[in-house]
Amino acid sequence: MSGIIVVGSQWGDEGKGKIVDLFASEADLVVRYQGGANAGHTLIVDGVKTVLHLVPSGALHPKTTCVIASGVVLDIELFCKEVKALRDAGHLQRDGQLLISDGCTIIMPHHRLLDQAREKALGNEKIGTTGKGIGPAYEDRASRRAILFRDLFSPNTLKQKLETSLKEKNFLLEKYYGEKPVNLNELFDSVMSQVKLVEPYRCQDASQVVYSALRSGKKVLFEGAQGSLLDLNHGTYPFVTSSSTIAGSACVGTGIGPNSIGKILGLMKAYSTRVGSGPFVTELNNELGEKIRNIGKEVGATTGRPRRCGWIDLVALKYAIRINGITNLVLTKLDVLSGFENIGVCTHYELDGKTISDYPTSTEDLARAKPVIKYVKCWNENIDGARSVRDLPKAAQDYVTLLTSELGTPIDVISVGPDRTQTMFMKPLFS
């Protein structure tokens, strides 16, 4: 079948928004399958910047249908603001262009308050969450107490579920964290005032919509959020997000079988970045790291936090390729490295006196690991106007060849800037 999963191969912020937007012109459906408003996908088209947190990155293409699947946790207040901004800009004008699964978990204000209170209580031991309520909402789903999108259209059920939820959440907020409780009636009225705004996007069985599209040969893109190394089960736990970010989550979050997938596209920057706490083996806590941050404009699209920067990490990337089953790669932000004296490439780790090539599963081991760096020649030319590999300086071509060889996975697309046009293709996406 013609399903393609787009995942981040590092810690997120690899440019998934741009790539999904770029390929959405060829896609019939774009499906967001996990995470919530903790994602920030930046699209730049003709110099106009659009940042999406919940709406799939196919929203700027009128013929492409966008689906928010059951694996997503949806903040309807933020969703309504995002949709209004898109519609005001002339997008999402077609009926049925955006669909929300009835099975989505709804984020409520008390989820956000609890998330922020927990992070505050951790003091210097913060996880680095966005404070958007993602974790507490997924907790409710796992404990079978979640408010689902379909509950919004049954007022009695909604109020009963809110009352049950607030008994626990208010106790925690007020008695444990010393925060103000949430008023049931005010919350209920606030939610009900937004129901009419989200009702036009309701889809009772989004899984069936996606399945039927795939069965009929339509082209479907599955858009991941965050990155593989933030996966709840396989990332740098506990410094991870609250959902599974790897490719298998696309099937689970959407409700389709793995035989529906034809390609898994892994995105990687030409260097590494990370937001929040947790081990980062190749981090550059020096002028080089600051230079990468400034040139690459490495600031979080959701939180505005500066990203930690470092050299590319082949050990971590090989791990991401393995746990995702990545078949093809996209290399982004190659232009940022122009003008550096040399480029560092982490080929192995040193851990407790031994050289290792496999990514440690223990966060404690990762925190002790040291990078083994191979330095390669950089280039001085500005490459943001390159439109084919032949346009790149030899040193840039050699860097791409090195990454392809070391990772054993073809690089199909190279991005040399934020705009759609600043992209070169080795082969068509849907091939």
Short mmCIF file of C-alpha atoms in Angstrom, two decimals:
data_model
loop_
_atom_site.label_atom_id
_atom_site.label_comp_id
_atom_site.label_asym_id
_atom_site.label_seq_id
_atom_site.Cartn_x
_atom_site.Cartn_y
_atom_site.Cartn_z
CA MET A 1 0.00 0.00 0.00
CA SER A 2 0.97 3.64 -0.41
CA GLY A 3 1.37 4.72 3.22
CA ILE A 4 4.51 6.66 4.15
CA ILE A 5 5.47 7.41 7.75
CA VAL A 6 7.53 10.53 8.48
CA VAL A 7 9.43 10.35 11.78
CA GLY A 8 12.10 12.36 13.52
CA SER A 9 15.35 10.39 13.90
CA GLN A 10 16.83 12.53 16.67
CA TRP A 11 15.21 14.49 19.54
CA GLY A 12 12.63 16.26 17.40
CA ASP A 13 12.83 19.61 15.59
CA GLU A 14 14.31 17.94 12.48
CA GLY A 15 12.05 19.83 10.07
CA LYS A 16 9.11 17.43 9.80
CA GLY A 17 6.66 20.28 9.22
CA LYS A 18 8.48 21.54 6.14
CA ILE A 19 8.93 18.07 4.66
CA VAL A 20 5.33 16.98 5.26
CA ASP A 21 4.06 20.28 3.80
CA LEU A 22 6.31 19.77 0.80
CA PHE A 23 5.11 16.24 0.14
CA ALA A 24 1.48 16.98 0.97
CA SER A 25 1.05 18.45 -2.50
CA GLU A 26 1.28 14.87 -3.77
CA ALA A 27 -0.65 13.26 -0.91
CA ASP A 28 -4.38 12.64 -0.62
CA LEU A 29 -4.31 12.41 3.20
CA VAL A 30 -1.96 13.63 5.93
CA VAL A 31 -2.51 11.93 9.29
CA ARG A 32 -1.25 13.16 12.67
CA TYR A 33 -1.17 10.07 14.90
CA GLN A 34 0.38 10.92 18.31
CA GLY A 35 1.39 13.72 20.66
CA GLY A 36 -0.42 16.99 21.11
CA ALA A 37 0.24 20.71 21.19
CA ASN A 38 3.75 20.01 22.48
CA ALA A 39 4.71 19.71 18.79
CA GLY A 40 5.67 22.76 16.79
CA HIS A 41 5.88 22.24 13.03
CA THR A 42 7.08 25.34 11.17
CA LEU A 43 6.14 25.90 7.53
CA ILE A 44 7.57 28.74 5.44
CA VAL A 45 5.94 29.32 2.06
CA ASP A 46 6.83 32.37 -0.05
CA GLY A 47 8.33 33.97 3.04
CA VAL A 48 5.15 33.51 5.13
CA LYS A 49 5.67 31.57 8.37
CA THR A 50 3.01 29.22 9.75
CA VAL A 51 3.52 27.25 12.97
CA LEU A 52 1.23 24.26 13.53
CA HIS A 53 0.87 22.47 16.85
CA LEU A 54 -2.16 20.22 16.28
CA VAL A 55 -3.40 20.56 12.71
CA PRO A 56 -1.46 18.26 10.31
CA SER A 57 1.09 19.96 8.06
CA GLY A 58 -0.94 19.29 4.93
CA ALA A 59 -3.34 22.09 5.87
CA LEU A 60 -1.91 24.55 3.32
CA HIS A 61 -2.88 22.28 0.41
CA PRO A 62 -6.61 22.59 -0.40
CA LYS A 63 -6.90 19.18 -2.07
CA THR A 64 -5.25 17.32 0.81
CA THR A 65 -7.40 15.95 3.63
CA CYS A 66 -5.93 16.24 7.12
CA VAL A 67 -6.79 13.71 9.83
CA ILE A 68 -6.16 13.95 13.57
CA ALA A 69 -6.18 10.31 14.66
CA SER A 70 -7.11 8.67 17.96
CA GLY A 71 -3.54 8.58 19.25
CA VAL A 72 -3.44 12.37 19.55
CA VAL A 73 -4.29 14.26 22.75
CA LEU A 74 -6.29 17.30 21.66
CA ASP A 75 -6.50 20.66 23.39
CA ILE A 76 -9.70 22.04 21.84
CA GLU A 77 -9.04 25.61 22.98
CA LEU A 78 -5.66 25.70 21.19
CA PHE A 79 -7.13 23.77 18.27
CA CYS A 80 -9.84 26.40 17.75
CA LYS A 81 -7.27 29.21 17.79
CA GLU A 82 -5.08 27.37 15.30
CA VAL A 83 -7.95 26.65 12.93
CA LYS A 84 -9.17 30.26 13.09
CA ALA A 85 -5.69 31.52 12.17
CA LEU A 86 -5.51 29.10 9.25
CA ARG A 87 -8.98 30.01 7.99
CA ASP A 88 -8.25 33.73 8.34
CA ALA A 89 -5.18 33.13 6.14
CA GLY A 90 -7.36 31.50 3.48
CA HIS A 91 -6.72 27.85 4.35
CA LEU A 92 -9.08 25.02 5.39
CA GLN A 93 -11.92 26.39 3.26
CA ARG A 94 -13.08 23.00 1.92
CA ASP A 95 -15.71 21.04 3.87
CA GLY A 96 -14.22 17.79 5.08
CA GLN A 97 -10.64 18.97 4.65
CA LEU A 98 -9.90 18.49 8.35
CA LEU A 99 -11.20 15.52 10.38
CA ILE A 100 -10.87 14.66 14.09
CA SER A 101 -11.24 11.09 15.29
CA ASP A 102 -13.96 10.47 17.86
CA GLY A 103 -11.36 8.53 19.84
CA CYS A 104 -8.99 11.44 20.53
CA THR A 105 -8.22 12.12 24.17
CA ILE A 106 -9.15 15.67 25.22
CA ILE A 107 -6.73 17.83 27.21
CA MET A 108 -8.48 19.88 29.88
CA PRO A 109 -7.20 22.91 31.84
CA HIS A 110 -6.58 20.72 34.90
CA HIS A 111 -4.21 18.58 32.85
CA ARG A 112 -2.13 21.65 32.02
CA LEU A 113 -2.21 22.91 35.61
CA LEU A 114 -1.13 19.53 36.96
CA ASP A 115 1.65 19.25 34.37
CA GLN A 116 3.01 22.67 35.32
CA ALA A 117 2.66 22.05 39.07
CA ARG A 118 4.63 18.81 38.83
CA GLU A 119 7.41 20.42 36.84
CA LYS A 120 7.59 23.30 39.29
CA ALA A 121 7.81 20.88 42.23
CA LEU A 122 10.81 19.12 40.66
CA GLY A 123 12.94 22.24 41.05
CA ASN A 124 16.39 21.64 39.57
CA GLU A 125 15.43 18.10 38.55
CA LYS A 126 12.93 19.20 35.88
CA ILE A 127 12.11 16.84 33.00
CA GLY A 128 11.70 19.79 30.63
CA THR A 129 8.06 19.28 29.62
CA THR A 130 6.20 21.94 27.65
CA GLY A 131 3.58 22.21 30.40
CA LYS A 132 0.81 21.62 27.85
CA GLY A 133 -0.88 18.84 29.83
CA ILE A 134 0.20 16.06 27.48
CA GLY A 135 1.43 13.62 30.14
CA PRO A 136 -1.55 13.92 32.51
CA ALA A 137 -3.96 13.49 29.58
CA TYR A 138 -2.23 10.30 28.45
CA GLU A 139 -2.28 9.12 32.08
CA ASP A 140 -6.05 9.44 32.10
CA ARG A 141 -6.22 7.44 28.86
CA ALA A 142 -4.07 4.66 30.29
CA SER A 143 -6.13 4.55 33.50
CA ARG A 144 -9.37 4.44 31.46
CA ARG A 145 -10.65 7.79 32.75
CA ALA A 146 -10.04 9.97 29.72
CA ILE A 147 -12.54 12.36 28.22
CA LEU A 148 -12.75 11.50 24.54
CA PHE A 149 -13.67 13.74 21.64
CA ARG A 150 -17.01 11.97 21.24
CA ASP A 151 -17.89 12.80 24.87
CA LEU A 152 -18.05 16.49 23.98
CA PHE A 153 -21.28 15.84 22.10
CA SER A 154 -22.98 14.12 25.07
CA PRO A 155 -23.34 16.86 27.73
CA ASN A 156 -24.47 14.54 30.52
CA THR A 157 -21.60 12.15 29.94
CA LEU A 158 -19.15 15.03 29.69
CA LYS A 159 -20.22 16.63 32.96
CA GLN A 160 -20.15 13.31 34.80
CA LYS A 161 -16.64 12.57 33.52
CA LEU A 162 -15.44 16.07 34.41
CA GLU A 163 -16.83 15.74 37.93
CA THR A 164 -15.07 12.40 38.41
CA SER A 165 -11.81 13.72 37.01
CA LEU A 166 -11.82 16.91 39.08
CA LYS A 167 -12.29 15.04 42.37
CA GLU A 168 -8.83 13.59 41.93
CA LYS A 169 -7.14 16.42 40.05
CA ASN A 170 -8.34 19.14 42.41
CA PHE A 171 -7.19 17.12 45.40
CA LEU A 172 -3.72 16.89 43.88
CA LEU A 173 -3.64 20.53 42.80
CA GLU A 174 -4.91 21.94 46.09
CA LYS A 175 -3.69 19.54 48.78
CA TYR A 176 -0.41 18.29 47.31
CA TYR A 177 0.87 21.10 45.10
CA GLY A 178 -0.76 24.08 46.82
CA GLU A 179 -2.41 25.34 43.64
CA LYS A 180 -5.93 26.63 43.05
CA PRO A 181 -8.64 24.06 42.21
CA VAL A 182 -10.67 24.06 38.99
CA ASN A 183 -14.39 24.91 39.24
CA LEU A 184 -16.58 22.21 37.67
CA ASN A 185 -19.39 24.41 36.39
CA GLU A 186 -17.07 27.04 34.95
CA LEU A 187 -15.06 24.35 33.19
CA PHE A 188 -18.17 22.64 31.82
CA ASP A 189 -19.58 25.90 30.47
CA SER A 190 -16.24 26.78 28.90
CA VAL A 191 -15.97 23.43 27.15
CA MET A 192 -19.57 23.50 25.93
CA SER A 193 -19.01 26.95 24.41
CA GLN A 194 -16.38 25.41 22.14
CA VAL A 195 -18.28 22.29 21.09
CA LYS A 196 -20.06 23.97 18.15
CA LEU A 197 -16.69 25.20 16.88
CA VAL A 198 -15.18 21.70 16.73
CA GLU A 199 -18.29 19.74 15.68
CA PRO A 200 -17.81 20.35 11.91
CA TYR A 201 -14.54 18.40 12.11
CA ARG A 202 -15.97 15.35 13.86
CA CYS A 203 -15.22 11.96 12.29
CA GLN A 204 -16.68 8.97 14.09
CA ASP A 205 -14.31 6.43 12.52
CA ALA A 206 -11.11 8.05 11.28
CA SER A 207 -9.45 4.65 11.11
CA GLN A 208 -11.95 3.59 8.46
CA VAL A 209 -11.36 6.79 6.47
CA VAL A 210 -7.61 6.17 6.37
CA TYR A 211 -8.00 2.45 5.69
CA SER A 212 -10.38 3.06 2.79
CA ALA A 213 -7.99 5.62 1.30
CA LEU A 214 -5.11 3.18 1.47
CA ARG A 215 -7.19 0.33 0.02
CA SER A 216 -8.20 2.47 -2.92
CA GLY A 217 -4.58 3.32 -3.71
CA LYS A 218 -4.58 6.88 -2.41
CA LYS A 219 -1.35 8.41 -1.13
CA VAL A 220 -1.25 8.79 2.65
CA LEU A 221 1.40 10.53 4.75
CA PHE A 222 1.61 9.82 8.48
CA GLU A 223 3.11 12.78 10.34
CA GLY A 224 4.97 12.09 13.54
CA ALA A 225 5.67 14.58 16.31
CA GLN A 226 8.80 14.94 18.46
CA GLY A 227 11.66 12.51 17.72
CA SER A 228 12.65 8.87 18.14
CA LEU A 229 14.98 9.50 21.08
CA LEU A 230 12.06 11.01 23.01
CA ASP A 231 9.96 7.85 22.63
CA LEU A 232 8.24 6.85 25.89
CA ASN A 233 9.46 3.25 25.67
CA HIS A 234 12.72 3.49 23.72
CA GLY A 235 13.98 7.02 24.39
CA THR A 236 16.19 8.52 27.10
CA TYR A 237 13.70 7.74 29.87
CA PRO A 238 12.59 9.58 31.98
CA PHE A 239 13.66 12.53 29.79
CA VAL A 240 11.12 11.65 27.12
CA THR A 241 7.71 12.70 25.88
CA SER A 242 4.48 11.00 26.98
CA SER A 243 3.73 9.06 23.80
CA SER A 244 5.41 6.62 21.47
CA THR A 245 7.15 8.63 18.76
CA ILE A 246 8.55 5.82 16.62
CA ALA A 247 7.08 4.56 13.35
CA GLY A 248 5.06 1.71 14.86
CA SER A 249 2.98 4.32 16.68
CA ALA A 250 1.52 5.47 13.35
CA CYS A 251 -0.30 2.16 13.01
CA VAL A 252 -1.42 2.04 16.64
CA GLY A 253 -2.45 5.69 16.85
CA THR A 254 -4.36 5.61 13.57
CA GLY A 255 -5.84 2.13 13.72
CA ILE A 256 -4.32 0.48 10.65
CA GLY A 257 -2.13 -2.58 10.12
CA PRO A 258 1.61 -2.42 9.45
CA ASN A 259 1.09 -3.98 6.02
CA SER A 260 -0.40 -0.61 5.00
CA ILE A 261 3.04 1.03 5.12
CA GLY A 262 5.33 1.12 2.11
CA LYS A 263 8.09 3.45 3.31
CA ILE A 264 9.40 4.91 6.56
CA LEU A 265 11.11 8.25 6.10
CA GLY A 266 13.49 9.35 8.85
CA LEU A 267 14.43 13.01 9.20
CA MET A 268 17.81 14.08 10.58
CA LYS A 269 19.55 17.41 10.88
CA ALA A 270 23.12 17.76 9.63
CA TYR A 271 23.95 18.22 13.33
CA SER A 272 22.07 17.45 16.56
CA THR A 273 19.78 19.46 18.84
CA ARG A 274 17.80 18.76 21.95
CA VAL A 275 15.30 20.77 24.01
CA GLY A 276 14.86 20.14 27.72
CA SER A 277 16.80 17.96 30.12
CA GLY A 278 18.46 14.61 29.56
CA PRO A 279 21.75 13.16 28.26
CA PHE A 280 23.13 14.54 25.00
CA VAL A 281 26.46 12.88 24.19
CA THR A 282 27.63 15.21 21.38
CA GLU A 283 26.49 18.46 23.01
CA LEU A 284 28.75 21.45 22.43
CA ASN A 285 28.70 23.68 25.52
CA ASN A 286 30.96 26.23 23.89
CA GLU A 287 31.17 28.86 21.17
CA LEU A 288 30.67 26.25 18.44
CA GLY A 289 27.38 25.17 19.97
CA GLU A 290 26.31 28.79 20.27
CA LYS A 291 27.31 29.40 16.65
CA ILE A 292 25.17 26.49 15.44
CA ARG A 293 22.27 27.74 17.57
CA ASN A 294 22.47 31.26 16.18
CA ILE A 295 22.91 30.32 12.52
CA GLY A 296 20.29 27.56 12.67
CA LYS A 297 17.88 29.75 14.67
CA GLU A 298 17.52 26.89 17.11
CA VAL A 299 14.69 28.07 19.32
CA GLY A 300 11.71 25.85 20.15
CA ALA A 301 8.60 26.60 18.06
CA THR A 302 6.31 25.65 20.97
CA THR A 303 8.14 26.91 24.06
CA GLY A 304 10.62 29.45 22.71
CA ARG A 305 13.38 27.71 24.65
CA PRO A 306 16.88 27.73 23.14
CA ARG A 307 17.86 24.30 21.83
CA ARG A 308 21.00 22.56 22.97
CA CYS A 309 23.28 21.95 19.97
CA GLY A 310 26.00 19.47 19.07
CA TRP A 311 27.61 17.44 16.30
CA ILE A 312 25.72 14.74 14.43
CA ASP A 313 25.55 11.45 16.36
CA LEU A 314 25.75 8.34 14.15
CA VAL A 315 25.43 5.99 17.13
CA ALA A 316 22.05 7.49 18.03
CA LEU A 317 20.95 7.66 14.38
CA LYS A 318 21.74 3.97 13.78
CA TYR A 319 19.63 3.17 16.84
CA ALA A 320 16.75 5.30 15.47
CA ILE A 321 17.00 3.58 12.09
CA ARG A 322 16.77 0.21 13.82
CA ILE A 323 13.83 0.86 16.14
CA ASN A 324 11.81 2.60 13.41
CA GLY A 325 12.70 0.39 10.48
CA ILE A 326 13.66 3.55 8.56
CA THR A 327 14.00 2.82 4.85
CA ASN A 328 14.99 6.27 3.58
CA LEU A 329 16.44 9.43 5.08
CA VAL A 330 15.94 13.18 4.73
CA LEU A 331 18.89 15.42 5.62
CA THR A 332 17.89 18.90 6.79
CA LYS A 333 19.72 22.14 7.67
CA LEU A 334 22.84 21.23 5.72
CA ASP A 335 23.19 24.95 4.93
CA VAL A 336 23.73 25.80 8.61
CA LEU A 337 27.19 24.18 8.59
CA SER A 338 28.57 26.37 5.78
CA GLY A 339 31.68 28.24 6.87
CA PHE A 340 32.73 26.04 9.79
CA GLU A 341 36.41 25.11 9.89
CA ASN A 342 35.60 21.40 10.30
CA ILE A 343 32.51 19.30 10.99
CA GLY A 344 32.44 16.79 13.82
CA VAL A 345 30.87 13.37 13.25
CA CYS A 346 30.36 11.10 16.25
CA THR A 347 31.11 7.55 15.08
CA HIS A 348 31.32 5.73 18.43
CA TYR A 349 31.06 6.29 22.18
CA GLU A 350 33.58 5.72 24.94
CA LEU A 351 31.97 4.25 28.05
CA ASP A 352 33.89 3.19 31.13
CA GLY A 353 37.12 2.83 29.16
CA LYS A 354 35.58 0.86 26.28
CA THR A 355 34.71 1.97 22.76
CA ILE A 356 31.14 1.02 21.88
CA SER A 357 29.08 1.29 18.69
CA ASP A 358 25.62 0.44 20.06
CA TYR A 359 23.42 3.06 21.69
CA PRO A 360 23.17 2.40 25.46
CA THR A 361 19.67 1.65 26.71
CA SER A 362 20.50 3.05 30.15
CA THR A 363 20.13 6.80 30.60
CA GLU A 364 22.78 6.64 33.31
CA ASP A 365 25.24 5.04 30.86
CA LEU A 366 24.42 7.69 28.26
CA ALA A 367 25.16 10.42 30.78
CA ARG A 368 28.66 8.97 31.28
CA ALA A 369 29.38 8.27 27.60
CA LYS A 370 31.88 10.40 25.70
CA PRO A 371 31.74 10.93 21.93
CA VAL A 372 34.41 9.60 19.59
CA ILE A 373 34.57 12.37 16.99
CA LYS A 374 35.85 12.19 13.43
CA TYR A 375 36.43 15.60 11.88
CA VAL A 376 35.77 16.16 8.20
CA LYS A 377 36.43 19.11 5.94
CA CYS A 378 33.72 21.76 5.71
CA TRP A 379 32.91 24.19 2.90
CA ASN A 380 32.83 27.97 2.77
CA GLU A 381 30.25 28.48 0.00
CA ASN A 382 26.67 29.52 0.72
CA ILE A 383 24.54 26.54 -0.39
CA ASP A 384 21.01 27.76 0.27
CA GLY A 385 20.50 28.20 -3.48
CA ALA A 386 21.54 24.63 -4.37
CA ARG A 387 18.79 22.65 -6.08
CA SER A 388 20.68 19.45 -6.91
CA VAL A 389 23.55 17.54 -5.38
CA ARG A 390 25.72 18.67 -8.28
CA ASP A 391 25.24 22.26 -7.08
CA LEU A 392 26.86 21.45 -3.73
CA PRO A 393 30.57 22.03 -3.07
CA LYS A 394 32.66 18.85 -3.07
CA ALA A 395 33.09 18.94 0.72
CA ALA A 396 29.30 19.06 1.17
CA GLN A 397 28.85 16.19 -1.29
CA ASP A 398 31.50 14.22 0.60
CA TYR A 399 29.66 14.84 3.89
CA VAL A 400 26.41 13.52 2.43
CA THR A 401 28.23 10.48 1.01
CA LEU A 402 29.84 9.82 4.40
CA LEU A 403 26.48 9.89 6.20
CA THR A 404 24.87 7.61 3.61
CA SER A 405 27.72 5.11 3.87
CA GLU A 406 27.95 5.11 7.67
CA LEU A 407 24.19 4.83 8.20
CA GLY A 408 23.64 2.26 5.43
CA THR A 409 20.44 4.02 4.41
CA PRO A 410 19.84 6.17 1.32
CA ILE A 411 19.36 9.92 1.68
CA ASP A 412 16.49 10.75 -0.66
CA VAL A 413 16.01 14.45 0.15
CA ILE A 414 18.33 17.27 1.24
CA SER A 415 17.04 20.55 2.65
CA VAL A 416 19.20 23.68 2.49
CA GLY A 417 16.77 26.23 3.90
CA PRO A 418 13.31 26.66 5.42
CA ASP A 419 11.40 27.43 2.21
CA ARG A 420 9.72 24.76 0.08
CA THR A 421 11.99 25.63 -2.85
CA GLN A 422 15.18 25.07 -0.87
CA THR A 423 15.04 21.32 -1.34
CA MET A 424 16.75 18.78 -3.57
CA PHE A 425 15.41 15.32 -4.39
CA MET A 426 17.39 12.18 -5.14
CA LYS A 427 14.19 10.31 -6.02
CA PRO A 428 10.42 10.94 -5.91
CA LEU A 429 8.72 10.40 -2.53
CA PHE A 430 5.92 8.16 -3.79
CA SER A 431 8.03 5.76 -5.83
#
